[in-house]
JSON list of C-alpha atoms in Angstrom, two decimals:
[
{"chain": "N", "resi": 25, "resn": "MET", "atom": "CA", "xyz": [0.00, 0.00, 0.00]},
{"chain": "N", "resi": 26, "resn": "LYS", "atom": "CA", "xyz": [2.84, 2.37, 0.86]},
{"chain": "N", "resi": 27, "resn": "HIS", "atom": "CA", "xyz": [4.45, 2.00, -2.56]},
{"chain": "N", "resi": 28, "resn": "LEU", "atom": "CA", "xyz": [1.14, 2.38, -4.38]},
{"chain": "N", "resi": 29, "resn": "LEU", "atom": "CA", "xyz": [0.42, 5.62, -2.56]},
{"chain": "N", "resi": 30, "resn": "LYS", "atom": "CA", "xyz": [3.88, 6.92, -3.37]},
{"chain": "N", "resi": 31, "resn": "LEU", "atom": "CA", "xyz": [3.20, 6.37, -7.04]},
{"chain": "N", "resi": 32, "resn": "LEU", "atom": "CA", "xyz": [0.11, 8.54, -6.64]},
{"chain": "N", "resi": 33, "resn": "SER", "atom": "CA", "xyz": [1.66, 11.26, -4.44]},
{"chain": "N", "resi": 34, "resn": "LEU", "atom": "CA", "xyz": [0.65, 14.86, -5.06]},
{"chain": "N", "resi": 35, "resn": "SER", "atom": "CA", "xyz": [1.04, 18.42, -3.87]},
{"chain": "N", "resi": 36, "resn": "LEU", "atom": "CA", "xyz": [0.14, 19.16, -0.23]},
{"chain": "N", "resi": 37, "resn": "PHE", "atom": "CA", "xyz": [-1.63, 22.26, -1.45]},
{"chain": "N", "resi": 38, "resn": "LEU", "atom": "CA", "xyz": [-4.53, 20.25, -2.81]},
{"chain": "N", "resi": 39, "resn": "SER", "atom": "CA", "xyz": [-7.91, 20.23, -1.10]},
{"chain": "N", "resi": 40, "resn": "MET", "atom": "CA", "xyz": [-8.74, 17.69, 1.54]},
{"chain": "N", "resi": 41, "resn": "GLY", "atom": "CA", "xyz": [-12.42, 17.59, 0.61]},
{"chain": "N", "resi": 42, "resn": "ILE", "atom": "CA", "xyz": [-13.93, 14.97, -1.66]},
{"chain": "N", "resi": 43, "resn": "ASN", "atom": "CA", "xyz": [-16.58, 15.91, -4.16]},
{"chain": "N", "resi": 44, "resn": "VAL", "atom": "CA", "xyz": [-17.96, 13.01, -6.15]},
{"chain": "N", "resi": 45, "resn": "ALA", "atom": "CA", "xyz": [-17.59, 14.17, -9.73]},
{"chain": "N", "resi": 46, "resn": "ALA", "atom": "CA", "xyz": [-16.07, 12.78, -12.88]},
{"chain": "N", "resi": 47, "resn": "GLN", "atom": "CA", "xyz": [-12.83, 13.91, -14.39]},
{"chain": "N", "resi": 48, "resn": "VAL", "atom": "CA", "xyz": [-13.03, 16.25, -17.36]},
{"chain": "N", "resi": 49, "resn": "GLU", "atom": "CA", "xyz": [-14.04, 14.21, -20.39]},
{"chain": "N", "resi": 50, "resn": "TYR", "atom": "CA", "xyz": [-13.44, 15.72, -23.79]},
{"chain": "N", "resi": 51, "resn": "PRO", "atom": "CA", "xyz": [-16.03, 15.18, -26.52]},
{"chain": "N", "resi": 52, "resn": "LEU", "atom": "CA", "xyz": [-14.64, 12.63, -28.96]},
{"chain": "N", "resi": 53, "resn": "ASN", "atom": "CA", "xyz": [-14.96, 12.58, -32.73]},
{"chain": "N", "resi": 54, "resn": "GLU", "atom": "CA", "xyz": [-15.52, 9.44, -34.79]},
{"chain": "N", "resi": 55, "resn": "ASP", "atom": "CA", "xyz": [-11.78, 8.71, -34.70]},
{"chain": "N", "resi": 56, "resn": "GLY", "atom": "CA", "xyz": [-11.76, 8.68, -30.90]},
{"chain": "N", "resi": 57, "resn": "GLU", "atom": "CA", "xyz": [-9.86, 11.97, -30.65]},
{"chain": "N", "resi": 58, "resn": "GLY", "atom": "CA", "xyz": [-10.75, 14.88, -28.39]},
{"chain": "N", "resi": 59, "resn": "GLU", "atom": "CA", "xyz": [-12.68, 17.51, -30.32]},
{"chain": "N", "resi": 60, "resn": "ILE", "atom": "CA", "xyz": [-14.58, 20.67, -29.34]},
{"chain": "N", "resi": 61, "resn": "MET", "atom": "CA", "xyz": [-16.83, 22.20, -31.99]},
{"chain": "N", "resi": 62, "resn": "GLU", "atom": "CA", "xyz": [-19.52, 24.83, -32.37]},
{"chain": "N", "resi": 63, "resn": "VAL", "atom": "CA", "xyz": [-21.72, 25.65, -35.36]},
{"chain": "N", "resi": 64, "resn": "VAL", "atom": "CA", "xyz": [-23.11, 29.19, -35.23]},
{"chain": "N", "resi": 65, "resn": "GLU", "atom": "CA", "xyz": [-25.90, 30.66, -37.31]},
{"chain": "N", "resi": 66, "resn": "THR", "atom": "CA", "xyz": [-25.27, 34.15, -38.67]},
{"chain": "N", "resi": 67, "resn": "THR", "atom": "CA", "xyz": [-26.79, 36.73, -40.98]},
{"chain": "N", "resi": 68, "resn": "MET", "atom": "CA", "xyz": [-23.38, 38.12, -41.88]},
{"chain": "N", "resi": 69, "resn": "PRO", "atom": "CA", "xyz": [-21.91, 37.45, -45.34]},
{"chain": "N", "resi": 70, "resn": "LYS", "atom": "CA", "xyz": [-19.59, 34.49, -45.38]},
{"chain": "N", "resi": 71, "resn": "GLU", "atom": "CA", "xyz": [-16.89, 36.73, -46.86]},
{"chain": "N", "resi": 72, "resn": "THR", "atom": "CA", "xyz": [-17.00, 38.97, -43.78]},
{"chain": "N", "resi": 73, "resn": "VAL", "atom": "CA", "xyz": [-16.90, 36.01, -41.41]},
{"chain": "N", "resi": 74, "resn": "TYR", "atom": "CA", "xyz": [-13.96, 34.57, -43.32]},
{"chain": "N", "resi": 75, "resn": "LYS", "atom": "CA", "xyz": [-12.08, 37.88, -43.17]},
{"chain": "N", "resi": 76, "resn": "ASN", "atom": "CA", "xyz": [-12.62, 37.97, -39.42]},
{"chain": "N", "resi": 77, "resn": "ALA", "atom": "CA", "xyz": [-11.53, 34.34, -39.13]},
{"chain": "N", "resi": 78, "resn": "LEU", "atom": "CA", "xyz": [-8.29, 35.12, -40.94]},
{"chain": "N", "resi": 79, "resn": "GLU", "atom": "CA", "xyz": [-7.57, 38.00, -38.56]},
{"chain": "N", "resi": 80, "resn": "PHE", "atom": "CA", "xyz": [-8.37, 35.83, -35.56]},
{"chain": "N", "resi": 81, "resn": "ILE", "atom": "CA", "xyz": [-6.20, 32.92, -36.59]},
{"chain": "N", "resi": 82, "resn": "THR", "atom": "CA", "xyz": [-3.33, 35.21, -37.54]},
{"chain": "N", "resi": 83, "resn": "GLY", "atom": "CA", "xyz": [-3.38, 36.54, -33.98]},
{"chain": "N", "resi": 84, "resn": "LEU", "atom": "CA", "xyz": [-2.93, 33.10, -32.45]},
{"chain": "N", "resi": 85, "resn": "SER", "atom": "CA", "xyz": [0.44, 31.63, -31.61]},
{"chain": "N", "resi": 86, "resn": "GLY", "atom": "CA", "xyz": [0.91, 29.18, -34.45]},
{"chain": "N", "resi": 87, "resn": "ARG", "atom": "CA", "xyz": [0.89, 28.81, -38.20]},
{"chain": "N", "resi": 88, "resn": "ILE", "atom": "CA", "xyz": [-1.73, 28.44, -40.90]},
{"chain": "N", "resi": 89, "resn": "ILE", "atom": "CA", "xyz": [-1.41, 25.04, -42.54]},
{"chain": "N", "resi": 90, "resn": "MET", "atom": "CA", "xyz": [-4.36, 25.36, -44.94]},
{"chain": "N", "resi": 91, "resn": "ARG", "atom": "CA", "xyz": [-5.99, 28.45, -46.47]},
{"chain": "N", "resi": 92, "resn": "ASP", "atom": "CA", "xyz": [-8.81, 28.04, -48.97]},
{"chain": "N", "resi": 93, "resn": "ASP", "atom": "CA", "xyz": [-10.07, 31.49, -49.92]},
{"chain": "N", "resi": 94, "resn": "ASP", "atom": "CA", "xyz": [-12.53, 30.07, -52.47]},
{"chain": "N", "resi": 95, "resn": "ASN", "atom": "CA", "xyz": [-14.27, 27.82, -49.96]},
{"chain": "N", "resi": 96, "resn": "HIS", "atom": "CA", "xyz": [-13.72, 30.13, -46.97]},
{"chain": "N", "resi": 97, "resn": "LYS", "atom": "CA", "xyz": [-11.85, 27.59, -44.87]},
{"chain": "N", "resi": 98, "resn": "LEU", "atom": "CA", "xyz": [-8.82, 27.98, -42.60]},
{"chain": "N", "resi": 99, "resn": "ILE", "atom": "CA", "xyz": [-6.83, 25.47, -40.57]},
{"chain": "N", "resi": 100, "resn": "ALA", "atom": "CA", "xyz": [-4.02, 26.42, -38.20]},
{"chain": "N", "resi": 101, "resn": "GLU", "atom": "CA", "xyz": [-1.79, 24.53, -35.80]},
{"chain": "N", "resi": 102, "resn": "CYS", "atom": "CA", "xyz": [-1.36, 26.49, -32.58]},
{"chain": "N", "resi": 103, "resn": "VAL", "atom": "CA", "xyz": [0.26, 26.41, -29.16]},
{"chain": "N", "resi": 104, "resn": "HIS", "atom": "CA", "xyz": [-1.02, 28.03, -25.96]},
{"chain": "N", "resi": 105, "resn": "ASN", "atom": "CA", "xyz": [1.25, 28.33, -22.95]},
{"chain": "N", "resi": 106, "resn": "LEU", "atom": "CA", "xyz": [-0.28, 28.36, -19.50]},
{"chain": "N", "resi": 107, "resn": "THR", "atom": "CA", "xyz": [1.32, 29.54, -16.28]},
{"chain": "N", "resi": 108, "resn": "PRO", "atom": "CA", "xyz": [0.88, 26.47, -14.10]},
{"chain": "N", "resi": 109, "resn": "GLU", "atom": "CA", "xyz": [0.18, 26.55, -10.41]},
{"chain": "N", "resi": 110, "resn": "TRP", "atom": "CA", "xyz": [2.59, 24.89, -8.02]},
{"chain": "N", "resi": 111, "resn": "LYS", "atom": "CA", "xyz": [1.43, 21.55, -9.30]},
{"chain": "N", "resi": 112, "resn": "TYR", "atom": "CA", "xyz": [3.08, 18.21, -8.61]},
{"chain": "N", "resi": 113, "resn": "ILE", "atom": "CA", "xyz": [2.62, 15.02, -10.57]},
{"chain": "N", "resi": 114, "resn": "ASN", "atom": "CA", "xyz": [3.95, 11.50, -10.41]},
{"chain": "N", "resi": 115, "resn": "VAL", "atom": "CA", "xyz": [6.82, 11.09, -12.86]},
{"chain": "N", "resi": 116, "resn": "GLY", "atom": "CA", "xyz": [7.35, 7.37, -12.31]},
{"chain": "N", "resi": 117, "resn": "PHE", "atom": "CA", "xyz": [9.36, 5.12, -10.00]},
{"chain": "N", "resi": 118, "resn": "GLY", "atom": "CA", "xyz": [7.90, 6.89, -6.96]},
{"chain": "N", "resi": 119, "resn": "SER", "atom": "CA", "xyz": [9.46, 10.25, -7.91]},
{"chain": "N", "resi": 120, "resn": "ILE", "atom": "CA", "xyz": [7.55, 13.50, -7.68]},
{"chain": "N", "resi": 121, "resn": "GLY", "atom": "CA", "xyz": [8.05, 16.35, -10.12]},
{"chain": "N", "resi": 122, "resn": "ARG", "atom": "CA", "xyz": [6.85, 19.93, -10.31]},
{"chain": "N", "resi": 123, "resn": "VAL", "atom": "CA", "xyz": [5.18, 21.19, -13.49]},
{"chain": "N", "resi": 124, "resn": "ASP", "atom": "CA", "xyz": [7.13, 24.25, -14.62]},
{"chain": "N", "resi": 125, "resn": "LYS", "atom": "CA", "xyz": [5.48, 24.57, -18.02]},
{"chain": "N", "resi": 126, "resn": "ASP", "atom": "CA", "xyz": [2.06, 23.55, -19.24]},
{"chain": "N", "resi": 127, "resn": "GLU", "atom": "CA", "xyz": [1.60, 23.76, -23.00]},
{"chain": "N", "resi": 128, "resn": "ILE", "atom": "CA", "xyz": [-1.49, 23.02, -25.06]},
{"chain": "N", "resi": 129, "resn": "GLY", "atom": "CA", "xyz": [-1.09, 22.10, -28.70]},
{"chain": "N", "resi": 130, "resn": "TYR", "atom": "CA", "xyz": [-4.19, 22.14, -30.88]},
{"chain": "N", "resi": 131, "resn": "ARG", "atom": "CA", "xyz": [-5.53, 22.50, -34.41]},
{"chain": "N", "resi": 132, "resn": "VAL", "atom": "CA", "xyz": [-8.25, 25.05, -35.08]},
{"chain": "N", "resi": 133, "resn": "THR", "atom": "CA", "xyz": [-10.47, 24.93, -38.15]},
{"chain": "N", "resi": 134, "resn": "ILE", "atom": "CA", "xyz": [-12.87, 27.71, -39.17]},
{"chain": "N", "resi": 135, "resn": "GLU", "atom": "CA", "xyz": [-15.26, 27.28, -42.08]},
{"chain": "N", "resi": 136, "resn": "SER", "atom": "CA", "xyz": [-17.72, 29.91, -43.26]},
{"chain": "N", "resi": 137, "resn": "LYS", "atom": "CA", "xyz": [-20.82, 29.23, -45.35]},
{"chain": "N", "resi": 138, "resn": "ASP", "atom": "CA", "xyz": [-23.97, 31.17, -46.13]},
{"chain": "N", "resi": 139, "resn": "GLY", "atom": "CA", "xyz": [-25.93, 31.53, -42.91]},
{"chain": "N", "resi": 140, "resn": "ARG", "atom": "CA", "xyz": [-23.52, 29.72, -40.59]},
{"chain": "N", "resi": 141, "resn": "TYR", "atom": "CA", "xyz": [-19.94, 29.07, -39.66]},
{"chain": "N", "resi": 142, "resn": "ARG", "atom": "CA", "xyz": [-18.11, 26.36, -37.73]},
{"chain": "N", "resi": 143, "resn": "VAL", "atom": "CA", "xyz": [-15.24, 26.61, -35.26]},
{"chain": "N", "resi": 144, "resn": "LYS", "atom": "CA", "xyz": [-13.52, 23.33, -34.42]},
{"chain": "N", "resi": 145, "resn": "ILE", "atom": "CA", "xyz": [-10.59, 22.48, -32.17]},
{"chain": "N", "resi": 146, "resn": "ASN", "atom": "CA", "xyz": [-9.02, 19.04, -32.32]},
{"chain": "N", "resi": 147, "resn": "HIS", "atom": "CA", "xyz": [-5.63, 17.31, -32.47]},
{"chain": "N", "resi": 148, "resn": "ILE", "atom": "CA", "xyz": [-5.28, 18.40, -28.83]},
{"chain": "N", "resi": 149, "resn": "SER", "atom": "CA", "xyz": [-2.11, 17.58, -26.93]},
{"chain": "N", "resi": 150, "resn": "PHE", "atom": "CA", "xyz": [-0.56, 18.51, -23.59]},
{"chain": "N", "resi": 151, "resn": "THR", "atom": "CA", "xyz": [3.18, 18.91, -23.04]},
{"chain": "N", "resi": 152, "resn": "TYR", "atom": "CA", "xyz": [4.67, 19.44, -19.61]},
{"chain": "N", "resi": 153, "resn": "SER", "atom": "CA", "xyz": [8.13, 20.59, -18.59]},
{"chain": "N", "resi": 154, "resn": "ILE", "atom": "CA", "xyz": [8.95, 18.82, -15.36]},
{"chain": "N", "resi": 155, "resn": "LYS", "atom": "CA", "xyz": [11.46, 19.83, -12.70]},
{"chain": "N", "resi": 156, "resn": "TYR", "atom": "CA", "xyz": [12.35, 16.77, -10.66]},
{"chain": "N", "resi": 157, "resn": "LYS", "atom": "CA", "xyz": [12.13, 17.40, -6.94]},
{"chain": "N", "resi": 158, "resn": "LEU", "atom": "CA", "xyz": [15.29, 15.54, -5.97]},
{"chain": "N", "resi": 159, "resn": "ASP", "atom": "CA", "xyz": [17.91, 16.83, -8.40]},
{"chain": "N", "resi": 160, "resn": "GLY", "atom": "CA", "xyz": [16.24, 19.91, -9.94]},
{"chain": "N", "resi": 161, "resn": "HIS", "atom": "CA", "xyz": [16.75, 18.54, -13.44]},
{"chain": "N", "resi": 162, "resn": "VAL", "atom": "CA", "xyz": [14.40, 20.01, -16.05]},
{"chain": "N", "resi": 163, "resn": "SER", "atom": "CA", "xyz": [13.11, 17.59, -18.64]},
{"chain": "N", "resi": 164, "resn": "ARG", "atom": "CA", "xyz": [10.60, 18.13, -21.45]},
{"chain": "N", "resi": 165, "resn": "GLU", "atom": "CA", "xyz": [8.13, 15.30, -21.51]},
{"chain": "N", "resi": 166, "resn": "ALA", "atom": "CA", "xyz": [6.61, 13.85, -24.67]},
{"chain": "N", "resi": 167, "resn": "SER", "atom": "CA", "xyz": [3.25, 15.26, -25.69]},
{"chain": "N", "resi": 168, "resn": "LEU", "atom": "CA", "xyz": [0.13, 13.35, -24.69]},
{"chain": "N", "resi": 169, "resn": "PHE", "atom": "CA", "xyz": [-2.72, 13.57, -27.17]},
{"chain": "N", "resi": 170, "resn": "VAL", "atom": "CA", "xyz": [-6.30, 13.63, -25.93]},
{"chain": "N", "resi": 171, "resn": "ARG", "atom": "CA", "xyz": [-7.78, 10.35, -27.07]},
{"chain": "N", "resi": 172, "resn": "LYS", "atom": "CA", "xyz": [-10.26, 7.81, -25.81]},
{"chain": "N", "resi": 173, "resn": "ASP", "atom": "CA", "xyz": [-7.43, 5.52, -24.80]},
{"chain": "N", "resi": 174, "resn": "ASN", "atom": "CA", "xyz": [-5.19, 8.04, -23.02]},
{"chain": "N", "resi": 175, "resn": "ALA", "atom": "CA", "xyz": [-3.78, 7.36, -19.57]},
{"chain": "N", "resi": 176, "resn": "HIS", "atom": "CA", "xyz": [-5.65, 10.08, -17.68]},
{"chain": "N", "resi": 177, "resn": "ASN", "atom": "CA", "xyz": [-8.82, 8.10, -17.03]},
{"chain": "N", "resi": 178, "resn": "LEU", "atom": "CA", "xyz": [-6.82, 5.07, -15.89]},
{"chain": "N", "resi": 179, "resn": "LYS", "atom": "CA", "xyz": [-4.97, 7.16, -13.29]},
{"chain": "N", "resi": 180, "resn": "TYR", "atom": "CA", "xyz": [-8.24, 8.71, -12.13]},
{"chain": "N", "resi": 181, "resn": "GLU", "atom": "CA", "xyz": [-9.82, 5.29, -11.69]},
{"chain": "N", "resi": 182, "resn": "MET", "atom": "CA", "xyz": [-6.73, 4.02, -9.85]},
{"chain": "N", "resi": 183, "resn": "ALA", "atom": "CA", "xyz": [-6.85, 6.96, -7.44]},
{"chain": "N", "resi": 184, "resn": "GLU", "atom": "CA", "xyz": [-10.58, 6.48, -6.90]},
{"chain": "N", "resi": 185, "resn": "GLU", "atom": "CA", "xyz": [-10.13, 2.77, -6.19]},
{"chain": "N", "resi": 186, "resn": "THR", "atom": "CA", "xyz": [-7.28, 3.40, -3.74]},
{"chain": "N", "resi": 187, "resn": "LEU", "atom": "CA", "xyz": [-9.29, 6.00, -1.83]},
{"chain": "N", "resi": 188, "resn": "SER", "atom": "CA", "xyz": [-12.38, 3.79, -1.70]},
{"chain": "N", "resi": 189, "resn": "ARG", "atom": "CA", "xyz": [-10.37, 0.87, -0.35]},
{"chain": "N", "resi": 190, "resn": "LEU", "atom": "CA", "xyz": [-8.84, 3.00, 2.40]},
{"chain": "N", "resi": 191, "resn": "GLU", "atom": "CA", "xyz": [-12.15, 4.59, 3.40]},
{"chain": "N", "resi": 192, "resn": "LYS", "atom": "CA", "xyz": [-13.70, 1.15, 3.86]},
{"chain": "N", "resi": 193, "resn": "LYS", "atom": "CA", "xyz": [-10.85, -0.16, 5.98]},
{"chain": "N", "resi": 194, "resn": "ASN", "atom": "CA", "xyz": [-11.70, -1.16, 9.56]},
{"chain": "N", "resi": 195, "resn": "THR", "atom": "CA", "xyz": [-9.61, 0.97, 11.94]},
{"chain": "N", "resi": 196, "resn": "THR", "atom": "CA", "xyz": [-11.17, -0.11, 15.25]},
{"chain": "N", "resi": 197, "resn": "LYS", "atom": "CA", "xyz": [-8.35, -2.52, 16.12]},
{"chain": "N", "resi": 198, "resn": "MET", "atom": "CA", "xyz": [-5.45, -0.33, 15.03]},
{"chain": "N", "resi": 199, "resn": "ASN", "atom": "CA", "xyz": [-2.94, 0.82, 17.62]},
{"chain": "N", "resi": 200, "resn": "LYS", "atom": "CA", "xyz": [-1.99, 4.49, 17.89]},
{"chain": "N", "resi": 201, "resn": "LYS", "atom": "CA", "xyz": [1.01, 4.19, 15.54]},
{"chain": "N", "resi": 202, "resn": "ASP", "atom": "CA", "xyz": [-0.88, 2.26, 12.86]},
{"chain": "N", "resi": 203, "resn": "LEU", "atom": "CA", "xyz": [-3.82, 4.66, 13.06]},
{"chain": "N", "resi": 204, "resn": "ALA", "atom": "CA", "xyz": [-1.55, 7.66, 12.58]},
{"chain": "N", "resi": 205, "resn": "LYS", "atom": "CA", "xyz": [-0.01, 5.98, 9.51]},
{"chain": "N", "resi": 206, "resn": "TYR", "atom": "CA", "xyz": [-3.46, 5.15, 8.19]},
{"chain": "N", "resi": 207, "resn": "ASN", "atom": "CA", "xyz": [-4.62, 8.76, 8.55]},
{"chain": "N", "resi": 208, "resn": "GLU", "atom": "CA", "xyz": [-1.53, 9.96, 6.64]},
{"chain": "N", "resi": 209, "resn": "ASP", "atom": "CA", "xyz": [-2.24, 7.48, 3.86]},
{"chain": "N", "resi": 210, "resn": "LEU", "atom": "CA", "xyz": [-5.90, 8.48, 3.75]},
{"chain": "N", "resi": 211, "resn": "LYS", "atom": "CA", "xyz": [-5.00, 12.18, 3.51]},
{"chain": "N", "resi": 212, "resn": "LEU", "atom": "CA", "xyz": [-2.61, 11.46, 0.64]},
{"chain": "N", "resi": 213, "resn": "ALA", "atom": "CA", "xyz": [-5.20, 9.31, -1.14]},
{"chain": "N", "resi": 214, "resn": "ARG", "atom": "CA", "xyz": [-7.76, 12.13, -0.92]},
{"chain": "N", "resi": 215, "resn": "GLN", "atom": "CA", "xyz": [-5.27, 14.64, -2.30]},
{"chain": "N", "resi": 216, "resn": "THR", "atom": "CA", "xyz": [-4.42, 12.22, -5.09]},
{"chain": "N", "resi": 217, "resn": "PHE", "atom": "CA", "xyz": [-8.05, 11.71, -6.02]},
{"chain": "N", "resi": 218, "resn": "GLU", "atom": "CA", "xyz": [-8.71, 15.45, -6.10]},
{"chain": "N", "resi": 219, "resn": "TYR", "atom": "CA", "xyz": [-5.71, 16.00, -8.38]},
{"chain": "N", "resi": 220, "resn": "TYR", "atom": "CA", "xyz": [-6.66, 13.42, -10.97]},
{"chain": "N", "resi": 221, "resn": "LYS", "atom": "CA", "xyz": [-10.31, 14.42, -10.82]},
{"chain": "N", "resi": 222, "resn": "SER", "atom": "CA", "xyz": [-9.42, 17.97, -11.84]},
{"chain": "N", "resi": 223, "resn": "LEU", "atom": "CA", "xyz": [-6.60, 17.03, -14.22]},
{"chain": "N", "resi": 224, "resn": "ASN", "atom": "CA", "xyz": [-6.68, 19.19, -17.37]},
{"chain": "N", "resi": 225, "resn": "GLN", "atom": "CA", "xyz": [-9.64, 21.27, -16.17]},
{"chain": "N", "resi": 226, "resn": "GLN", "atom": "CA", "xyz": [-7.64, 24.45, -16.78]},
{"chain": "N", "resi": 227, "resn": "GLU", "atom": "CA", "xyz": [-6.61, 23.24, -20.22]},
{"chain": "N", "resi": 228, "resn": "TYR", "atom": "CA", "xyz": [-10.20, 22.36, -21.12]},
{"chain": "N", "resi": 229, "resn": "ASP", "atom": "CA", "xyz": [-11.47, 25.75, -19.95]},
{"chain": "N", "resi": 230, "resn": "THR", "atom": "CA", "xyz": [-8.72, 27.45, -21.95]},
{"chain": "N", "resi": 231, "resn": "LEU", "atom": "CA", "xyz": [-9.81, 25.73, -25.16]},
{"chain": "N", "resi": 232, "resn": "LEU", "atom": "CA", "xyz": [-13.43, 26.69, -24.51]},
{"chain": "N", "resi": 233, "resn": "GLY", "atom": "CA", "xyz": [-12.19, 30.25, -24.06]},
{"chain": "N", "resi": 234, "resn": "ILE", "atom": "CA", "xyz": [-10.44, 30.17, -27.42]},
{"chain": "N", "resi": 235, "resn": "ILE", "atom": "CA", "xyz": [-13.68, 29.13, -29.12]},
{"chain": "N", "resi": 236, "resn": "ALA", "atom": "CA", "xyz": [-15.56, 31.90, -27.27]},
{"chain": "N", "resi": 237, "resn": "SER", "atom": "CA", "xyz": [-12.97, 34.44, -28.43]},
{"chain": "N", "resi": 238, "resn": "ALA", "atom": "CA", "xyz": [-13.29, 33.18, -32.00]},
{"chain": "N", "resi": 239, "resn": "LYS", "atom": "CA", "xyz": [-17.07, 33.56, -31.93]},
{"chain": "N", "resi": 240, "resn": "LYS", "atom": "CA", "xyz": [-16.74, 37.11, -30.61]},
{"chain": "N", "resi": 241, "resn": "LYS", "atom": "CA", "xyz": [-14.28, 38.03, -33.35]},
{"chain": "N", "resi": 242, "resn": "LEU", "atom": "CA", "xyz": [-16.26, 36.36, -36.10]},
{"chain": "N", "resi": 243, "resn": "ALA", "atom": "CA", "xyz": [-19.41, 38.26, -35.08]},
{"chain": "N", "resi": 244, "resn": "MET", "atom": "CA", "xyz": [-17.79, 41.64, -35.75]},
{"chain": "N", "resi": 245, "resn": "ASN", "atom": "CA", "xyz": [-19.23, 43.53, -38.72]},
{"chain": "N", "resi": 246, "resn": "ASP", "atom": "CA", "xyz": [-17.28, 46.62, -39.76]},
{"chain": "N", "resi": 247, "resn": "ASP", "atom": "CA", "xyz": [-19.01, 46.87, -43.13]},
{"chain": "N", "resi": 248, "resn": "PHE", "atom": "CA", "xyz": [-21.21, 49.95, -43.37]}
]
């Protein structure tokens, strides 16, 4: 049990409370990849929406990989850097690392047609720069793409199972020393569960914010 909890260790800044709620689950497209999309009806000419879309995408941190002026379609690959909180994660072999950099990679597609337009974000990935707690070494981890089969849900379920098992444990016959150890393990298990439950919430909210910003920009009509 001790080694299992070490593998799930987290920051002591996390909440002690337990709220029964699922981890963030991204909508998935038919290929099993995370995808956020909105179709918006509009009375604006598709040419105006497309012009606004071009200005919006140009202002993002990334590059346009497809521009179809005839069909009013744009695709860009972008990166958004977050300023992470003092957030710890398990980096394997019982080691704990601090997230120094939290980077979202994504592909945004904007298509404009008569009477409507579509904003879509997919090909979503997260890349973390980790500073190891013991030696201070900074290492850039490989990107993890949001897919149906990613590791996040597995870790969430593992944390939930560990917490449930501890909460059901009979403590009536424990001596003072064992009870103190049990309470430490229970506290850590609760912190672990809270971490994995909220994993990528900030990233998800950021992507929703990008779509909201796109809709605001695309709704602008400077034609008089």
